[in-house]
Each structure stands twice: as C-alpha cells, then as structure tokens.
C-alpha cells in the first residue's frame, strides 16, 4: 500500500468514525478546524494591529494644553461668580527633578516603567479582571499611556480613545527616551491646588523649587497623582487623609522593593506636612467657597474628572442664588461678627468660624452656602468639612429610627408620645458600651414623652431611645436621610452615637433635614445646573448631567411625625425659641457638643432647609477650641448664635414668598392601644402632682441665660431610686399629657451616681468621643 493510499484510508476511517458519533457531537468542529480558525483570527488581528500602528500617527499636543478660564455663574445664568482654570504650569527638564522624586513617581504609578515598551499587558489584564470581579474600575495604564492621554489626546472614556492611546504609547516609547517621557509626564500631570506640572506642585504644596524637594516631599507629590483633589491632606476628609498617607507609604515601600531606597532610609522618612493652600487669584470673598462646592459636585458625581475640569474652558451655571448667598453673609456679619471683640477678648473672640448651607427640599438644589468670611484670607471651605460633631441635631434621626422600628428591643411601642425617664446621668440599658450622659445643667425631667424630650433636648431620653430603636437601624436611617456612610462617629458599636458623635458637613446635614421637610423624599444636594465648553473650531461639549431623582428614605407618616415634633422645638418652651422671630411655620433642632467645641441649628420651612454650625479652630494647628466665652457668654448653645443666624438668613431668603404651612400626615403621635408592660418608674421631686393628678409644669421662660437652670418647685423628701426595669419607659399615661417640670436636683439630696460607670468610648474602628449635648 502506497503512502497516498494509506492517507486516503485514514481519512476515510475518520469520516466513518465521525458518522458514527451522535448528531450533537458531529455539529461541533474538530480540533483541526478550531485550531485553523483561531490561527486565522490571530493572524488577522496581528495584521490589523500592524496596519493601525502604521496609519495612526503621533499627533500634535492637544488644544487643552493651552490655558483657558472656567467661568462660574449664579443660577440666573448671567451673573458671574468667578473665573478660574488658567493652567498654572512651568516646564522643567528631567535633570531639574531630584532623582528620588522621579523614582517615587515610578514606584507609585508604574513600577515596570523602565522595563515595559510603553504598555503593560499584564497590568491591563489584571485591572480588567479586577473590574469584572466587582472590585471597582481599575486602571492598568503605564506612565507612557498617561502621558499620551494628557499631552496628545483627551480625558474621554471611550474605546476609540483608549485604542489610540495604546498605539501612540507604543510609538512614543520607540521614539523617545524614558527620561524624556518621564519629564513630559511630570510636566503635564495635574497635582491639585490648580497646579499642573511638578514645578508648580512643588510651589503649591511646599513653597520651594522642584530641585529642592526632599525624599518625603517628592513621595507625597507622587501620591497625589492618583487623586489630586481628594488626597490634599490640608483639606481632605478624615477618611481621605488616611488614604493619602497610605498612598505615600505605598510609594516609599515600592522604592525599597525596586532597590531605589534602603530600608534604613525608608524607616527614617517621616510624612512631610504641606503648607496651607494659597488662595487663587479672583476667588476672594465668597467666590472661592462657591467654586469649591461646584467643583466638588462635578468631580464627586463623575460628571468631570479633576484634570478635565482644571484644564479650563468650561461655562458652569451653578444653583446658587445671589440674593440668598448675600443674605447668608449678611446674617453672619450682623448676628455674630458684630458681637465679637477680638481686641477686648483675644482668647475667645478670635478664630470663630461658621459653616452653613441652604437646600431646597423639593429639588435638592443648593441655593447658598457659607464656607467662611473671605476665601482670600481663609482658603478652607467650612461648609464642606467633615470634622465637627453635630451633637443633638442628630436626635431627630434617633426618633425617626424609633418610629421605623415601631417598637423597642424589649417590645414596647415607640411613638412621639412614648414616655421615658429623663433623669440626668441615667445609665443607658442595653447599649453596647456603658453610657450615662448628663442633661444640660444636670436637670432631671422625670417621666416625659419623646416629644417633650426633643423640645428640651433631654440627653438621657434620646440616648436610651436610640438604643431601643437599634443602633444599626439608627445608622441606616441616617444614611438614608443623607448623612454619608463614610463620616466618623456613626459606629453602632458605640452607645454614644445616639447623641451626635457623627461629623457630617453643614451641606450633608442640610440635605438630611431637607429629606424630612420633603416628607421623606431624599434628594442628594447638587450645585450645577448646566455645563458646556466651546472647543477650537466651534464644536460644543455638553456633558450629560446627573439625574436628580429622589429616593424614598422614610415613609411619609414617619417623616411628618418627626417634623411635627420639631415644630415644637421652635416654640416659647423649646431650645429653638429664637427662631420664632422668623414668623413662619418652621421646624428645627439645636445642638451643642461636649466641651462646647461646636454649636448647631438645623431647621426648615416647607420651602427651604438650612443648617448653621459654629466652632473655633486654631489657625495654625487646626485644633478645635472651646466656644465658651465667645462674645462674653459663658456657654454658646445651638439656640444662641446659630439659631439667630439661621433666623436672620431665612427671613431674608424667604422675603416676599407667600407663607406656607406644613402639609403633614403624621401617624405616629399616639401610643398603641395595646397595654404596655408595666415597669417601675423613677420618681423625682421635680415631678410634683396637682390634687387632680396632673403633673404641673414650670418650663423655663424664653431667654433664660445660658447656664441658668429654670426655677424648680419645692421638693419634699429624698428622691426615690432609679428604675430597676430594663427599659426606661413608664406605664402608659392615662391622664393629662403635660410633662413634669424640669428641676435641677440639689446636690445634697441626690443619690450617689455610680462612680464606676464610664462614658462610652470609641470602638476599634471609630475614634469619635462621646459628646455631652447640651441643647
């Protein structure tokens, strides 16, 4: 048999064997066919890549390398707020950049830079795989690719742009020296603070020429490249501050790994604190704060990245209303600044700062913010900072969570009229950490409702009610209302969370209260109405703006029940009595924190929700200082300057608008009809009883000076011991719903407090301390 005959016989045998296979198996291609198709596709792809490599040229530098202005406008679309965005850049040669700074950048951004050919296939595949696994969008770009994107292309996130970037990066790597590529990358990159290029960044963050950067300073500038606006440790949130330092450590550790740095030198390197941000030209007065809020929104919402925004050329119409913005500034000046006398009281009347924000409940539009007196003198936007505890302005969230729960952990119903023991320093039962918060002036209120406890801001009641509602539910409710889940002080492992250890910004808090005002509909605050840019040649970029669809954070009846209670805070007997001067239906809550480090008022009408925070801060160390003594007052409560500023602003902001009443559908104001479990109730001499059985009330008169307790009715006998039941709630009331009068207990008749009962301390993941909210 010849060779040809044998081959024919083998082929015939294979055909016969295949015919004997089941139909589904015969439909599948053989390995030879599969191999042939894959080989053809591979050769086709290689050929297409080769053709594209030849025909795609290295373009001229893109038009965005030319300096342009960003124009920011008020909501009317014509009144200018500021012009910014001119590119601040001075190119330098690679020899002017310290070698260790170069190495830190390579370590932070592309550790294979000196070995790769302009692209890193392994890094791209790894980033794609991690993205598919749901670990977030991750980049696999090399330094060369980032340089190509910055210098030749655009920031557009398209497949076409990414493909061109890859091809051009290969060509640039072939045509340019690695030192030249690295210099181009460092001269074109954005570092934050309006600084493009390593030279401008050295001046912006350390006030030195690039050639004088130290190892630590160079590593910090390298760490900024990943998130320049977020990793500025002078303005970052606590969480982003930690990320920035972690990124700095990552760059230095990589230098050791790559052999650029010895372990000993690494261990001796300490974090180099940058200088304070210097104000940009044209951002004096309120302009810099408004621009900061708009920029933060555009970047955080993903509408633009920081580099594209700072490249300039954008016409940005904001949501800010100029008359209301001016009214906010005037309110602070009239109600606070005019009362301060730094010369007479230099230790207390200096460095007093205000944070404020105003939001439309029905839309989420930010109509005004107060970030400071003058951006040229104070380039920190206090309206956005997240490092001040909000104190008792958190109590409405406790109440809302309780109404959501409908009953406490031991089965008792929670309504706005549920009764709790208001004894000062009453130990909280059932909490994860020991906690016995005092009431303001150590007043015992006896058996009172949650409504009355909100009116008087009784700490002992809401510390317990929050635990009864469930601390995890309290946190969940706060987040749904609009408090960012990343802020500190909202750890359910700490009982003190109930009284406002959380540190949202003034804008965050305004958004949360706006949700209550809009019957539980949550709109994330937003500050840009329109965005467009005219390119060379006349083409117009109009990015798609985010939609502002609300979410149902709370059922309407629950949100309206909270509003109904908060209306009573703005009453002659409430801590927000000063807001009565508004002359309109309003609801709100005061807040004062431990050691008088901050004071707040957050309130709303049906049309507008506004927050005002007051604090003092050392201008150099940025350490918080007590407000006590400010303007000659012993204590600054939320019911003083914050409420007065709020009232003055809201009066002007709503001037000319028709008065609206709240359209409430409150359904949580009455206890359940089912009998409550009986529990012993703490009796106090402050809860005297009339012959008819109804407790008398002696609410403090409006205007009682801070630090002065209301007069107490005469007492007889010693106070009875506190409750022994697990829950502080009393039996269901059957007579007059009036509250017992608050009375400071004489120290000689008070039973000894448990000296071994510590206040709540921070858990392992939360460093917030427990506040003693005063109002």
XYZ file of C-alpha atoms in Angstrom, residues 88-675:
588
model
C -0.607 77.013 36.222
C 2.415 75.250 34.747
C 6.177 75.794 34.348
C 8.001 73.073 32.428
C 11.325 71.797 33.749
C 13.924 69.381 32.431
C 14.342 65.925 33.885
C 17.704 66.972 35.358
C 15.980 69.621 37.490
C 13.796 66.985 39.129
C 15.511 65.150 42.010
C 16.251 61.523 41.181
C 14.407 60.308 44.279
C 11.294 62.235 43.217
C 11.483 60.549 39.801
C 11.848 57.172 41.467
C 8.930 57.849 43.824
C 6.682 58.628 40.844
C 7.731 55.413 39.098
C 7.122 53.456 42.308
C 3.659 54.967 42.806
C 2.400 54.960 39.210
C 4.207 52.331 37.092
C 6.792 50.050 38.675
C 7.574 48.415 35.331
C 8.186 51.763 33.608
C 11.879 51.208 32.861
C 11.238 47.708 31.520
C 7.943 47.956 29.585
C 7.522 49.038 25.955
C 5.017 51.782 26.680
C 2.197 49.450 27.663
C 1.849 46.788 30.348
C -0.316 43.922 29.103
C -0.123 42.140 32.436
C -1.289 45.247 34.290
C -4.103 45.862 31.811
C -5.329 42.271 32.107
C -5.115 42.418 35.895
C -7.099 45.689 36.001
C -9.720 44.288 33.650
C -10.054 41.097 35.681
C -10.431 43.025 38.956
C -13.078 45.231 37.351
C -15.009 42.154 36.196
C -14.833 40.744 39.728
C -16.555 43.871 41.032
C -13.549 45.376 42.788
C -14.199 48.752 41.178
C -12.969 50.336 37.983
C -9.209 49.924 37.970
C -6.592 51.320 35.639
C -3.735 49.468 34.034
C -2.219 52.435 32.229
C 1.534 52.945 32.230
C 3.241 56.290 32.726
C 3.711 56.438 28.961
C -0.004 55.906 28.352
C -0.948 58.561 30.901
C 1.482 60.990 29.296
C -0.035 60.301 25.866
C -3.531 60.865 27.265
C -2.574 64.131 28.989
C -0.434 65.595 26.228
C -1.798 64.297 22.921
C -5.341 63.084 23.486
C -8.256 63.901 25.803
C -9.741 62.545 29.031
C -12.709 60.995 27.167
C -13.511 57.491 28.423
C -14.143 55.786 25.088
C -12.835 52.603 23.465
C -11.643 54.622 20.460
C -9.574 56.968 22.632
C -8.152 54.048 24.628
C -7.151 52.252 21.432
C -5.381 55.326 20.066
C -3.679 55.787 23.423
C -2.263 52.263 23.279
C -0.930 52.607 19.712
C 0.563 56.061 20.286
C 2.159 54.897 23.545
C 3.958 52.118 21.651
C 5.249 54.616 19.100
C 6.256 57.208 21.691
C 8.182 54.548 23.627
C 10.071 53.668 20.426
C 10.777 57.287 19.511
C 11.514 58.852 22.909
C 13.952 58.184 25.706
C 12.475 57.050 29.024
C 13.819 60.202 30.716
C 12.095 62.372 28.129
C 8.811 60.509 28.589
C 9.001 60.834 32.373
C 9.740 64.564 32.111
C 6.779 65.037 29.787
C 4.513 63.139 32.158
C 5.617 65.150 35.201
C 5.210 68.447 33.338
C 1.708 67.658 32.052
C 0.131 65.955 35.077
C -2.310 67.642 37.443
C -1.393 67.640 41.151
C -4.305 69.570 42.673
C -4.447 73.139 44.004
C -4.577 74.343 40.407
C -1.012 73.127 39.815
C -0.122 71.476 36.501
C 3.355 70.005 36.434
C 5.836 69.066 39.126
C 7.340 72.570 39.358
C 4.001 74.250 40.108
C 3.138 71.445 42.511
C 6.382 71.945 44.450
C 5.498 75.615 44.938
C 1.830 74.950 45.710
C 2.459 72.305 48.389
C 5.871 73.173 49.829
C 6.759 76.660 48.608
C 10.072 75.504 47.082
C 11.602 74.962 43.667
C 11.283 71.416 42.391
C 15.050 70.904 42.673
C 14.805 71.321 46.461
C 12.188 68.650 47.098
C 13.120 66.141 49.798
C 12.516 62.407 49.579
C 9.326 62.608 51.645
C 8.009 65.632 49.763
C 8.636 64.042 46.386
C 6.866 60.867 47.509
C 3.842 62.881 48.646
C 3.603 64.688 45.293
C 3.836 61.276 43.619
C 0.941 60.017 45.761
C -1.215 62.980 44.691
C -1.216 61.819 41.069
C -3.834 59.147 41.813
C -6.419 61.553 43.307
C -5.095 65.129 43.468
C -8.198 66.829 44.844
C -9.053 64.114 47.366
C -5.539 63.479 48.735
C -4.681 67.055 49.736
C -4.241 66.388 53.456
C -4.923 70.019 54.343
C -8.473 69.881 53.017
C -9.227 66.155 52.858
C -11.911 64.407 54.880
C -10.540 62.166 57.664
C -11.070 59.091 55.502
C -9.262 60.593 52.503
C -6.470 61.858 54.764
C -5.822 58.242 55.762
C -5.867 57.153 52.122
C -3.381 59.879 51.171
C -0.918 58.808 53.873
C -1.396 55.165 52.855
C -0.592 56.077 49.245
C 2.542 57.921 50.422
C 3.645 54.808 52.305
C 2.903 52.699 49.216
C 5.242 54.864 47.110
C 8.089 54.633 49.630
C 7.662 50.893 50.161
C 7.802 50.442 46.389
C 11.077 52.345 46.261
C 12.531 49.830 48.691
C 11.118 46.945 46.658
C 12.629 48.319 43.434
C 16.014 48.943 45.056
C 15.803 52.752 44.911
C 15.837 53.166 48.693
C 17.390 51.337 51.613
C 15.131 50.048 54.399
C 17.015 52.249 56.885
C 16.375 55.424 54.882
C 12.761 54.373 54.435
C 12.300 53.940 58.168
C 13.818 57.371 58.835
C 11.429 59.170 56.471
C 8.512 60.970 58.119
C 5.416 62.365 56.480
C 6.101 65.940 55.258
C 3.116 68.141 56.128
C 2.439 70.511 53.200
C 1.779 74.221 53.623
C -1.767 75.555 53.737
C -3.431 76.112 50.349
C -2.863 79.566 48.979
C -5.948 81.344 47.583
C -6.266 81.521 43.831
C -6.484 84.894 42.124
C -10.048 86.054 41.621
C -11.545 83.849 44.316
C -11.753 86.426 47.098
C -14.885 86.870 49.172
C -17.466 84.113 48.783
C -16.419 83.175 45.229
C -13.817 80.604 46.274
C -16.258 78.766 48.528
C -18.957 78.601 45.853
C -16.463 77.422 43.246
C -15.269 74.755 45.690
C -18.798 73.396 46.220
C -19.458 73.327 42.457
C -16.124 71.643 41.700
C -16.674 69.080 44.449
C -20.068 68.192 42.993
C -18.804 67.874 39.398
C -15.942 65.596 40.436
C -17.731 63.509 43.069
C -20.693 62.915 40.739
C -18.367 61.717 37.971
C -19.504 64.452 35.574
C -15.882 65.547 35.022
C -12.565 64.352 36.368
C -10.311 66.832 38.128
C -7.826 67.177 35.276
C -10.516 67.888 32.665
C -12.177 70.448 34.910
C -8.936 72.231 35.714
C -7.880 72.262 32.063
C -10.405 75.059 31.671
C -12.772 76.338 29.043
C -15.980 75.410 30.880
C -19.014 77.649 31.360
C -20.592 76.434 34.599
C -24.041 77.618 35.651
C -24.487 76.845 39.345
C -27.605 76.516 41.505
C -26.544 79.345 43.837
C -29.000 82.213 44.222
C -27.112 85.502 44.601
C -29.658 87.313 46.827
C -29.772 84.351 49.200
C -25.987 83.995 49.175
C -25.641 87.664 50.064
C -28.273 87.225 52.764
C -26.286 84.390 54.365
C -23.151 86.524 54.518
C -25.073 89.466 55.985
C -26.741 87.256 58.599
C -23.366 86.044 59.867
C -21.968 89.568 59.932
C -24.992 91.068 61.701
C -25.684 88.297 64.201
C -22.153 87.140 65.050
C -19.286 89.200 63.662
C -20.731 92.415 65.090
C -20.871 90.816 68.546
C -17.219 89.772 68.574
C -14.490 91.953 70.040
C -11.091 90.322 69.401
C -9.223 93.224 70.993
C -11.151 93.081 74.259
C -11.437 89.282 74.291
C -8.468 87.943 72.277
C -8.618 84.497 73.913
C -12.243 83.805 72.995
C -13.341 86.085 70.145
C -10.689 85.119 67.619
C -10.768 82.228 65.139
C -14.557 81.846 65.445
C -15.862 80.115 62.331
C -19.241 79.435 60.764
C -20.322 76.623 58.448
C -23.652 76.908 56.675
C -25.693 75.511 53.812
C -29.186 76.013 52.408
C -31.032 73.461 50.243
C -34.421 73.341 48.508
C -36.210 70.269 49.944
C -38.312 69.638 46.827
C -35.329 69.547 44.443
C -32.073 69.196 46.395
C -30.722 72.398 44.788
C -28.074 74.110 46.906
C -29.108 77.769 46.891
C -26.471 79.190 49.277
C -23.506 78.125 51.392
C -21.321 79.846 53.945
C -17.791 78.490 53.924
C -16.029 81.384 55.602
C -15.681 85.182 55.617
C -13.252 85.540 52.695
C -11.575 82.854 50.603
C -8.556 85.107 50.066
C -7.935 85.141 53.827
C -9.295 81.712 54.766
C -8.947 79.222 51.886
C -10.819 76.451 53.723
C -14.420 75.739 52.839
C -16.057 75.183 56.206
C -19.364 74.262 54.532
C -17.808 71.025 53.233
C -15.625 69.938 56.141
C -16.482 66.713 57.958
C -14.692 67.015 61.284
C -17.207 68.714 63.607
C -19.629 66.651 65.675
C -23.253 67.682 65.144
C -24.489 66.965 68.659
C -28.200 66.967 69.336
C -29.147 67.793 65.765
C -28.812 64.004 65.418
C -31.718 63.330 67.795
C -34.402 63.618 65.082
C -32.635 60.713 63.367
C -32.903 58.697 66.595
C -36.623 59.471 66.706
C -37.129 58.583 63.034
C -35.359 55.246 63.552
C -37.590 54.520 66.526
C -40.721 55.231 64.501
C -39.381 52.975 61.752
C -38.798 50.218 64.294
C -42.321 50.735 65.738
C -41.233 49.099 68.952
C -38.157 48.929 71.133
C -35.911 45.941 71.573
C -37.992 44.762 74.547
C -41.273 45.028 72.630
C -42.562 48.391 73.837
C -44.134 50.655 71.200
C -42.216 53.773 70.152
C -44.288 56.797 69.211
C -43.741 60.518 69.590
C -45.702 60.284 72.857
C -43.849 57.308 74.338
C -42.651 58.097 77.854
C -39.075 57.783 79.069
C -37.186 58.510 82.256
C -35.460 61.889 81.855
C -33.192 61.583 84.890
C -29.818 63.156 84.222
C -26.905 60.722 84.036
C -29.283 57.797 83.921
C -27.236 54.760 82.708
C -28.375 53.549 79.323
C -29.536 49.943 79.375
C -28.953 47.508 76.534
C -26.243 49.529 74.805
C -23.001 48.014 73.507
C -20.877 50.333 75.678
C -21.560 51.926 79.084
C -23.040 55.401 78.774
C -24.744 57.745 81.269
C -24.974 61.187 79.630
C -25.880 64.258 81.689
C -28.653 66.622 80.704
C -27.984 70.317 80.330
C -27.317 71.831 83.757
C -27.785 68.295 85.158
C -31.585 68.763 85.195
C -33.833 65.800 85.999
C -37.016 65.804 83.927
C -38.721 62.744 85.335
C -41.233 60.785 83.246
C -41.610 62.638 79.915
C -42.611 61.941 76.326
C -40.228 61.751 73.401
C -41.847 64.915 72.053
C -41.092 66.864 75.208
C -37.610 65.358 75.385
C -36.931 66.717 71.886
C -38.272 70.145 72.850
C -35.913 70.280 75.827
C -33.182 68.208 74.156
C -33.015 65.704 77.003
C -29.897 63.603 76.529
C -30.791 60.758 78.887
C -34.013 60.078 76.982
C -32.629 60.001 73.448
C -29.521 58.063 74.440
C -31.885 55.301 75.584
C -34.427 55.693 72.754
C -31.706 55.281 70.139
C -30.600 52.021 71.755
C -34.216 50.855 71.959
C -34.678 51.579 68.246
C -31.476 49.655 67.466
C -28.182 51.413 66.778
C -27.760 49.662 63.430
C -31.193 50.956 62.423
C -30.257 54.458 63.601
C -27.181 54.404 61.384
C -29.183 53.025 58.449
C -31.783 55.762 58.889
C -29.097 58.445 58.982
C -27.585 57.209 55.728
C -30.974 57.019 54.032
C -31.730 60.586 55.070
C -28.499 61.808 53.505
C -25.675 61.509 56.051
C -22.678 59.992 54.194
C -21.881 56.496 55.442
C -18.185 57.392 55.423
C -18.327 60.064 58.140
C -16.890 59.284 61.515
C -18.910 58.848 64.669
C -21.638 56.537 63.324
C -20.377 53.240 64.677
C -23.226 51.129 66.151
C -20.653 49.597 68.468
C -20.717 52.851 70.492
C -23.779 53.815 72.504
C -22.753 57.490 72.297
C -23.638 57.512 68.594
C -27.210 58.344 69.601
C -26.265 61.852 70.741
C -24.431 63.039 67.663
C -20.812 61.940 67.509
C -21.267 61.921 63.709
C -19.335 64.556 61.750
C -21.192 65.318 58.505
C -20.629 68.645 56.796
C -23.099 71.507 57.018
C -24.172 70.644 53.468
C -24.644 66.962 54.364
C -26.793 67.894 57.364
C -28.864 70.355 55.329
C -29.577 67.574 52.854
C -30.723 65.233 55.644
C -33.105 67.829 57.114
C -34.360 68.653 53.608
C -35.420 65.000 53.372
C -37.577 65.431 56.480
C -39.024 68.639 55.036
C -39.968 66.835 51.806
C -41.941 64.126 53.623
C -39.144 61.536 53.495
C -38.157 62.079 49.842
C -34.337 62.288 49.696
C -32.579 64.418 47.085
C -28.786 64.364 47.198
C -27.740 68.055 47.292
C -26.454 69.266 43.924
C -24.964 72.571 42.814
C -24.535 72.723 38.999
C -27.406 73.392 36.609
C -25.579 73.463 33.289
C -22.111 72.724 31.896
C -20.707 73.433 28.443
C -17.417 74.139 26.675
C -16.706 75.601 23.248
C -13.731 73.897 21.587
C -11.436 75.314 18.902
C -13.298 75.065 15.611
C -16.688 75.749 17.212
C -17.663 72.284 18.465
C -19.508 72.413 21.805
C -19.055 69.875 24.596
C -22.190 69.445 26.706
C -21.593 66.594 29.190
C -24.602 64.666 30.412
C -25.545 65.943 33.851
C -26.643 63.500 36.565
C -30.340 62.999 37.098
C -31.797 64.115 40.401
C -34.489 61.558 41.047
C -35.487 61.313 44.718
C -35.465 58.157 46.787
C -37.987 57.299 49.484
C -35.817 57.461 52.595
C -38.719 57.349 55.071
C -42.433 56.705 54.877
C -44.286 59.990 54.742
C -46.098 59.434 58.033
C -42.788 58.871 59.826
C -41.054 61.910 58.306
C -44.098 64.086 59.003
C -44.284 62.839 62.593
C -40.666 63.924 63.127
C -41.449 67.319 61.573
C -44.458 67.638 63.867
C -42.191 67.146 66.877
C -39.517 69.503 65.556
C -42.110 72.252 65.170
C -42.424 72.225 68.961
C -38.672 72.879 69.312
C -39.354 76.297 67.739
C -41.787 77.355 70.446
C -41.594 79.530 73.559
C -40.675 76.473 75.641
C -38.249 74.947 73.132
C -34.479 75.293 72.762
C -35.012 76.874 69.316
C -37.292 79.639 70.634
C -35.159 82.331 68.992
C -36.337 81.070 65.580
C -39.859 82.245 66.379
C -38.771 85.635 65.027
C -38.981 84.104 61.545
C -42.753 84.485 61.769
C -43.399 81.430 59.596
C -44.172 77.764 60.260
C -40.792 76.118 60.831
C -39.231 73.034 62.382
C -35.708 72.504 63.654
C -33.260 71.263 66.246
C -30.419 72.779 68.221
C -27.180 71.002 69.042
C -24.221 71.648 71.328
C -21.351 69.218 71.841
C -19.032 68.177 74.616
C -16.649 70.870 75.919
C -18.646 73.381 73.850
C -16.496 72.599 70.778
C -19.362 73.209 68.359
C -22.917 74.539 68.308
C -25.562 73.963 65.637
C -29.023 74.814 64.475
C -30.636 72.838 61.671
C -34.130 73.776 60.585
C -36.532 74.110 57.727
C -39.723 75.558 56.373
C -41.655 73.769 53.624
C -39.605 75.760 51.084
C -36.060 75.735 52.457
C -33.776 73.684 54.737
C -30.769 75.428 56.284
C -28.029 74.468 58.751
C -25.665 76.716 60.679
C -22.668 75.409 62.646
C -20.352 77.391 64.897
C -16.891 76.376 66.120
C -13.425 77.730 66.893
C -10.194 76.437 65.387
C -6.547 77.320 65.909
C -5.368 78.943 62.652
C -2.079 77.024 62.502
C -2.595 73.701 64.253
C -6.290 73.485 63.259
C -7.065 72.077 66.703
C -10.633 72.666 67.888
C -11.041 75.198 70.712
C -13.999 75.682 73.090
C -16.630 78.276 72.244
C -17.115 79.129 75.914
C -16.513 82.840 76.448
C -17.230 83.838 72.866
C -18.865 87.280 72.750
C -18.640 87.316 76.547
C -21.109 84.431 77.023
C -20.348 81.632 79.450
C -21.595 78.981 77.040
C -22.557 79.038 73.352
C -25.553 76.807 72.743
C -27.158 75.960 69.449
C -30.079 78.153 70.490
C -27.933 81.290 70.539
C -25.800 82.466 67.604
C -26.541 79.521 65.255
C -30.306 79.994 65.658
C -30.037 83.760 65.356
C -28.003 83.472 62.143
C -30.458 80.902 60.787
C -33.424 83.140 61.575
C -31.890 86.254 60.024
C -30.901 84.386 56.873
C -34.225 82.579 56.463
C -36.134 85.827 56.984
C -34.259 87.455 54.099
C -34.210 84.322 51.918
C -37.991 83.907 52.125
C -38.831 87.603 51.982
C -41.652 88.168 49.520
C -42.548 84.481 49.272
C -46.044 83.501 50.439
C -46.167 81.830 53.817
C -46.630 78.066 53.573
C -47.756 75.752 56.320
C -46.572 72.165 56.650
C -48.848 69.645 54.943
C -48.360 66.866 57.460
C -49.751 63.360 57.572
C -48.338 62.423 60.958
C -49.454 58.987 62.023
C -47.112 58.136 64.886
C -48.303 60.510 67.573
C -50.376 58.172 69.742
C -49.258 55.072 71.628
C -50.610 51.691 70.601
C -53.961 50.713 72.015
C -52.475 47.517 73.415
C -51.473 47.709 77.094
